[in-house]
Amino acid sequence: MIEKYKREAASDVVYNLEYNSERQRLIIPEYGRHLQKLIDQATAIEDDETRNKAAKYIIQVMGSLNPHLRDVPDFQHKLWDQLFIMSDFKLNVESPYPIPSRDVLQLKPDALQYPQNFPKYRFYGNNIKYMIDVANKWEEGEMKNALVMVIANHMKKSFLSWNKDTVKDDVIFEHLYELSGGKINLLHSTEELLNTTDLMRTNKRVSNKTASGGQAKTQNNKNNKGSKQKNFQKNNNQK
């Protein structure tokens, strides 16, 4: 009997089973175990020319998973980097891009410094405090006065978005005085902020698509009203 048609013993089949817990850990699991085995086989090839051909073939297989990005230069660079990473940096082939190192891969980015501010008036936000700090650094003049009024009006608008009731300008001026550390004082000023209705008014903007669609519907309605529907009656003479 031919060797491949011989019935295998059940004990041998069970003995040769592979469990995921016993297999080697996948470095990049998205590509699967078969591609990982291809890379391991290419790494073990002794002939340089054959090994380079195998690496190019593996790159084509990796690129076939994303065919729309296969010919993009940046994506090709990414594939070659992933090839060396999956080979545990043991693959010795000629790469069209700089070969990454293990040290670069293990580098961790610097931690981002998120602003941990806990202002007293949170409804104003941190940007208002930044604007007030900038205004404090400006020299006295018309530009600074205009900036202060812009900040005060924005503060009033933010206050009204948090509290729908009306707010007096004196309250905004007191908060501005407090947030500026006493450097911006409008408590005794005769300046008036914008009205509540002006700040809370929302302009309804209709997009061109909606407007054109509305015009088309209006024209259709007019055409339907202007045109008389013809009622077809059955001719009794027809049999």
mmCIF file of C-alpha atoms in Angstrom:
data_model
loop_
_atom_site.group_PDB
_atom_site.id
_atom_site.type_symbol
_atom_site.label_atom_id
_atom_site.label_comp_id
_atom_site.label_asym_id
_atom_site.label_seq_id
_atom_site.Cartn_x
_atom_site.Cartn_y
_atom_site.Cartn_z
ATOM 1 C CA MET A 1 0.000 0.000 0.000
ATOM 2 C CA ILE A 2 1.164 3.510 -0.776
ATOM 3 C CA GLU A 3 2.634 5.257 2.245
ATOM 4 C CA LYS A 4 0.308 8.272 2.177
ATOM 5 C CA TYR A 5 -2.800 6.088 2.118
ATOM 6 C CA LYS A 6 -1.872 4.143 5.215
ATOM 7 C CA ARG A 7 -4.189 4.597 8.124
ATOM 8 C CA GLU A 8 -2.573 6.469 10.954
ATOM 9 C CA ALA A 9 -2.888 5.308 14.484
ATOM 10 C CA ALA A 10 -5.217 7.388 16.618
ATOM 11 C CA SER A 11 -2.598 7.740 19.315
ATOM 12 C CA ASP A 12 -0.111 9.202 16.823
ATOM 13 C CA VAL A 13 -2.627 11.765 15.585
ATOM 14 C CA VAL A 14 -3.425 12.933 19.091
ATOM 15 C CA TYR A 15 0.252 12.997 19.985
ATOM 16 C CA ASN A 16 1.063 15.282 17.014
ATOM 17 C CA LEU A 17 -1.673 17.826 17.757
ATOM 18 C CA GLU A 18 -0.517 21.379 18.353
ATOM 19 C CA TYR A 19 -2.136 23.543 20.970
ATOM 20 C CA ASN A 20 -2.000 27.321 20.935
ATOM 21 C CA SER A 21 -0.627 27.301 24.465
ATOM 22 C CA GLU A 22 2.348 25.239 23.281
ATOM 23 C CA ARG A 23 3.010 27.222 20.101
ATOM 24 C CA GLN A 24 5.456 30.051 19.744
ATOM 25 C CA ARG A 25 4.059 33.492 20.518
ATOM 26 C CA LEU A 26 3.159 35.527 17.460
ATOM 27 C CA ILE A 27 4.988 38.838 17.308
ATOM 28 C CA ILE A 28 2.342 40.481 15.104
ATOM 29 C CA PRO A 29 -0.793 38.316 15.388
ATOM 30 C CA GLU A 30 -2.637 40.199 12.629
ATOM 31 C CA TYR A 31 -0.660 38.382 9.935
ATOM 32 C CA GLY A 32 -1.348 34.904 11.291
ATOM 33 C CA ARG A 33 0.831 31.902 12.043
ATOM 34 C CA HIS A 34 1.379 30.801 8.444
ATOM 35 C CA LEU A 35 3.134 34.027 7.551
ATOM 36 C CA GLN A 36 5.186 33.787 10.716
ATOM 37 C CA LYS A 37 6.330 30.320 9.640
ATOM 38 C CA LEU A 38 7.248 31.666 6.205
ATOM 39 C CA ILE A 39 9.439 34.302 7.818
ATOM 40 C CA ASP A 40 11.068 31.708 10.073
ATOM 41 C CA GLN A 41 11.812 29.531 7.056
ATOM 42 C CA ALA A 42 13.243 32.490 5.132
ATOM 43 C CA THR A 43 15.449 33.369 8.093
ATOM 44 C CA ALA A 44 16.881 29.847 8.118
ATOM 45 C CA ILE A 45 17.837 29.919 4.388
ATOM 46 C CA GLU A 46 21.607 29.957 4.002
ATOM 47 C CA ASP A 47 21.884 31.183 0.413
ATOM 48 C CA ASP A 48 21.779 34.988 0.250
ATOM 49 C CA GLU A 49 20.101 35.220 -3.146
ATOM 50 C CA THR A 50 17.398 32.716 -2.254
ATOM 51 C CA ARG A 51 16.831 34.423 1.078
ATOM 52 C CA ASN A 52 16.382 37.833 -0.592
ATOM 53 C CA LYS A 53 13.890 36.365 -3.083
ATOM 54 C CA ALA A 54 11.969 34.796 -0.222
ATOM 55 C CA ALA A 55 11.855 38.140 1.622
ATOM 56 C CA LYS A 56 10.451 39.928 -1.429
ATOM 57 C CA TYR A 57 7.850 37.206 -1.846
ATOM 58 C CA ILE A 58 6.803 37.573 1.783
ATOM 59 C CA ILE A 59 6.470 41.341 1.304
ATOM 60 C CA GLN A 60 4.102 40.705 -1.607
ATOM 61 C CA VAL A 61 2.033 38.352 0.540
ATOM 62 C CA MET A 62 1.883 40.923 3.331
ATOM 63 C CA GLY A 63 0.879 43.642 0.872
ATOM 64 C CA SER A 64 -1.907 41.480 -0.567
ATOM 65 C CA LEU A 65 -3.789 41.925 2.703
ATOM 66 C CA ASN A 66 -4.125 45.629 1.823
ATOM 67 C CA PRO A 67 -3.976 45.760 -1.988
ATOM 68 C CA HIS A 68 -4.993 49.430 -2.189
ATOM 69 C CA LEU A 69 -1.883 50.372 -0.172
ATOM 70 C CA ARG A 70 0.511 47.831 -1.632
ATOM 71 C CA ASP A 71 2.308 50.250 -3.975
ATOM 72 C CA VAL A 72 2.418 53.249 -1.632
ATOM 73 C CA PRO A 73 6.066 54.000 -0.672
ATOM 74 C CA ASP A 74 5.282 54.707 2.991
ATOM 75 C CA PHE A 75 3.296 51.501 3.254
ATOM 76 C CA GLN A 76 6.145 49.527 1.674
ATOM 77 C CA HIS A 77 8.481 50.948 4.297
ATOM 78 C CA LYS A 78 6.082 49.816 7.008
ATOM 79 C CA LEU A 79 5.932 46.285 5.571
ATOM 80 C CA TRP A 80 9.714 45.951 5.536
ATOM 81 C CA ASP A 81 9.914 47.163 9.123
ATOM 82 C CA GLN A 82 7.275 44.632 10.168
ATOM 83 C CA LEU A 83 9.166 41.888 8.318
ATOM 84 C CA PHE A 84 12.307 42.497 10.370
ATOM 85 C CA ILE A 85 10.297 42.794 13.577
ATOM 86 C CA MET A 86 8.516 39.479 12.956
ATOM 87 C CA SER A 87 11.863 37.789 12.275
ATOM 88 C CA ASP A 88 13.065 38.999 15.672
ATOM 89 C CA PHE A 89 15.681 41.064 13.786
ATOM 90 C CA LYS A 90 17.418 37.865 12.663
ATOM 91 C CA LEU A 91 16.595 38.131 8.961
ATOM 92 C CA ASN A 92 19.681 39.144 6.971
ATOM 93 C CA VAL A 93 18.438 40.522 3.648
ATOM 94 C CA GLU A 94 18.915 43.621 1.548
ATOM 95 C CA SER A 95 16.207 46.153 2.331
ATOM 96 C CA PRO A 96 15.367 49.234 0.237
ATOM 97 C CA TYR A 97 14.799 51.090 3.526
ATOM 98 C CA PRO A 98 16.886 51.538 6.681
ATOM 99 C CA ILE A 99 16.724 48.427 8.825
ATOM 100 C CA PRO A 100 15.201 49.125 12.251
ATOM 101 C CA SER A 101 16.925 48.071 15.433
ATOM 102 C CA ARG A 102 15.603 46.474 18.564
ATOM 103 C CA ASP A 103 16.577 49.475 20.661
ATOM 104 C CA VAL A 104 14.470 51.842 18.564
ATOM 105 C CA LEU A 105 11.494 49.490 18.818
ATOM 106 C CA GLN A 106 11.711 49.353 22.593
ATOM 107 C CA LEU A 107 11.858 53.113 23.014
ATOM 108 C CA LYS A 108 8.824 54.528 24.763
ATOM 109 C CA PRO A 109 7.414 57.949 23.886
ATOM 110 C CA ASP A 110 7.548 60.721 26.426
ATOM 111 C CA ALA A 111 4.497 61.064 28.579
ATOM 112 C CA LEU A 112 2.150 63.823 27.510
ATOM 113 C CA GLN A 113 1.702 66.572 30.020
ATOM 114 C CA TYR A 114 -2.032 67.089 30.211
ATOM 115 C CA PRO A 115 -3.149 70.287 31.906
ATOM 116 C CA GLN A 116 -4.501 69.408 35.307
ATOM 117 C CA ASN A 117 -6.239 72.640 36.136
ATOM 118 C CA PHE A 118 -9.062 72.866 38.597
ATOM 119 C CA PRO A 119 -10.419 76.381 38.139
ATOM 120 C CA LYS A 120 -12.984 77.864 40.423
ATOM 121 C CA TYR A 121 -15.288 78.765 37.530
ATOM 122 C CA ARG A 122 -15.148 75.723 35.306
ATOM 123 C CA PHE A 123 -17.862 76.910 32.955
ATOM 124 C CA TYR A 124 -15.424 79.489 31.563
ATOM 125 C CA GLY A 125 -12.899 76.838 30.544
ATOM 126 C CA ASN A 126 -9.111 76.926 30.497
ATOM 127 C CA ASN A 127 -8.873 78.941 27.281
ATOM 128 C CA ILE A 128 -10.389 81.976 28.965
ATOM 129 C CA LYS A 129 -7.716 81.794 31.662
ATOM 130 C CA TYR A 130 -5.011 81.593 28.984
ATOM 131 C CA MET A 131 -6.475 84.636 27.223
ATOM 132 C CA ILE A 132 -6.563 86.574 30.498
ATOM 133 C CA ASP A 133 -2.918 85.720 31.172
ATOM 134 C CA VAL A 134 -2.000 86.957 27.695
ATOM 135 C CA ALA A 135 -3.945 90.163 28.226
ATOM 136 C CA ASN A 136 -2.075 90.763 31.491
ATOM 137 C CA LYS A 137 1.223 90.761 29.569
ATOM 138 C CA TRP A 138 0.120 93.331 27.024
ATOM 139 C CA GLU A 139 0.866 96.987 27.372
ATOM 140 C CA GLU A 140 -1.931 99.401 28.151
ATOM 141 C CA GLY A 141 -3.640 100.720 25.057
ATOM 142 C CA GLU A 142 -6.502 100.286 22.650
ATOM 143 C CA MET A 143 -5.450 96.769 21.627
ATOM 144 C CA LYS A 144 -5.466 95.551 25.214
ATOM 145 C CA ASN A 145 -8.817 97.236 25.927
ATOM 146 C CA ALA A 146 -10.336 95.578 22.863
ATOM 147 C CA LEU A 147 -8.971 92.184 23.922
ATOM 148 C CA VAL A 148 -10.346 92.620 27.444
ATOM 149 C CA MET A 149 -13.812 93.399 26.065
ATOM 150 C CA VAL A 150 -13.665 90.332 23.809
ATOM 151 C CA ILE A 151 -12.724 88.196 26.821
ATOM 152 C CA ALA A 152 -15.507 89.688 28.937
ATOM 153 C CA ASN A 153 -18.149 89.097 26.246
ATOM 154 C CA HIS A 154 -16.970 85.512 25.799
ATOM 155 C CA MET A 155 -17.120 85.002 29.550
ATOM 156 C CA LYS A 156 -20.688 86.246 29.559
ATOM 157 C CA LYS A 157 -21.585 83.906 26.729
ATOM 158 C CA SER A 158 -20.006 80.956 28.556
ATOM 159 C CA PHE A 159 -21.833 81.905 31.730
ATOM 160 C CA LEU A 160 -25.172 81.993 29.880
ATOM 161 C CA SER A 161 -24.533 78.583 28.309
ATOM 162 C CA TRP A 162 -24.139 77.203 31.839
ATOM 163 C CA ASN A 163 -26.928 79.283 33.408
ATOM 164 C CA LYS A 164 -29.765 80.217 31.054
ATOM 165 C CA ASP A 165 -30.882 83.122 33.221
ATOM 166 C CA THR A 166 -29.664 86.622 32.607
ATOM 167 C CA VAL A 167 -26.456 87.758 34.247
ATOM 168 C CA LYS A 168 -25.397 91.277 35.154
ATOM 169 C CA ASP A 169 -22.218 92.720 33.737
ATOM 170 C CA ASP A 170 -20.975 93.427 37.275
ATOM 171 C CA VAL A 171 -20.806 89.671 37.938
ATOM 172 C CA ILE A 172 -18.667 89.111 34.847
ATOM 173 C CA PHE A 173 -16.417 92.021 35.791
ATOM 174 C CA GLU A 174 -15.945 90.599 39.294
ATOM 175 C CA HIS A 175 -14.984 87.185 37.898
ATOM 176 C CA LEU A 176 -12.617 88.823 35.417
ATOM 177 C CA TYR A 177 -11.017 90.803 38.224
ATOM 178 C CA GLU A 178 -10.565 87.648 40.264
ATOM 179 C CA LEU A 179 -9.200 85.503 37.427
ATOM 180 C CA SER A 180 -6.742 88.188 36.357
ATOM 181 C CA GLY A 181 -5.338 88.489 39.847
ATOM 182 C CA GLY A 182 -6.619 92.033 40.190
ATOM 183 C CA LYS A 183 -4.795 93.305 37.089
ATOM 184 C CA ILE A 184 -7.911 93.794 34.967
ATOM 185 C CA ASN A 185 -10.397 95.982 36.792
ATOM 186 C CA LEU A 186 -13.659 96.870 35.049
ATOM 187 C CA LEU A 187 -15.740 97.170 38.207
ATOM 188 C CA HIS A 188 -16.005 100.936 37.906
ATOM 189 C CA SER A 189 -16.013 101.004 34.133
ATOM 190 C CA THR A 190 -18.843 102.432 32.075
ATOM 191 C CA GLU A 191 -18.381 99.797 29.372
ATOM 192 C CA GLU A 192 -21.371 97.572 28.664
ATOM 193 C CA LEU A 193 -21.253 94.029 27.359
ATOM 194 C CA LEU A 194 -23.450 92.612 24.659
ATOM 195 C CA ASN A 195 -27.075 91.886 25.418
ATOM 196 C CA THR A 196 -28.147 88.414 26.451
ATOM 197 C CA THR A 197 -30.365 88.034 23.393
ATOM 198 C CA ASP A 198 -27.498 88.930 21.073
ATOM 199 C CA LEU A 199 -25.177 86.400 22.692
ATOM 200 C CA MET A 200 -27.662 83.545 22.743
ATOM 201 C CA ARG A 201 -29.062 84.136 19.265
ATOM 202 C CA THR A 202 -28.308 81.256 16.922
ATOM 203 C CA ASN A 203 -28.242 81.811 13.212
ATOM 204 C CA LYS A 204 -29.871 79.004 11.323
ATOM 205 C CA ARG A 205 -27.734 78.335 8.316
ATOM 206 C CA VAL A 206 -29.143 76.209 5.554
ATOM 207 C CA SER A 207 -26.640 74.298 3.457
ATOM 208 C CA ASN A 208 -26.636 74.604 -0.298
ATOM 209 C CA LYS A 209 -27.810 71.047 -0.622
ATOM 210 C CA THR A 210 -30.778 71.597 1.637
ATOM 211 C CA ALA A 211 -31.613 74.903 -0.011
ATOM 212 C CA SER A 212 -31.463 73.459 -3.505
ATOM 213 C CA GLY A 213 -33.534 70.498 -2.362
ATOM 214 C CA GLY A 214 -36.104 72.832 -0.843
ATOM 215 C CA GLN A 215 -36.277 74.861 -4.025
ATOM 216 C CA ALA A 216 -36.700 71.721 -6.080
ATOM 217 C CA LYS A 217 -39.538 70.547 -3.845
ATOM 218 C CA THR A 218 -41.196 73.963 -4.050
ATOM 219 C CA GLN A 219 -40.977 73.971 -7.825
ATOM 220 C CA ASN A 220 -42.380 70.459 -7.989
ATOM 221 C CA ASN A 221 -45.271 71.444 -5.765
ATOM 222 C CA LYS A 222 -45.994 74.471 -7.940
ATOM 223 C CA ASN A 223 -45.902 72.356 -11.081
ATOM 224 C CA ASN A 224 -48.224 69.821 -9.533
ATOM 225 C CA LYS A 225 -50.672 72.533 -8.509
ATOM 226 C CA GLY A 226 -50.554 74.220 -11.900
ATOM 227 C CA SER A 227 -51.010 71.040 -13.908
ATOM 228 C CA LYS A 228 -54.439 69.479 -14.068
ATOM 229 C CA GLN A 229 -54.677 65.792 -13.626
ATOM 230 C CA LYS A 230 -56.423 64.080 -16.471
ATOM 231 C CA ASN A 231 -59.010 61.506 -15.475
ATOM 232 C CA PHE A 232 -59.163 58.758 -18.016
ATOM 233 C CA GLN A 233 -62.671 57.400 -18.429
ATOM 234 C CA LYS A 234 -63.486 54.108 -19.948
ATOM 235 C CA ASN A 235 -64.991 54.347 -23.389
ATOM 236 C CA ASN A 236 -68.217 52.385 -23.489
ATOM 237 C CA ASN A 237 -67.918 51.871 -27.231
ATOM 238 C CA GLN A 238 -64.756 49.818 -26.778
ATOM 239 C CA LYS A 239 -65.397 46.175 -26.270
#
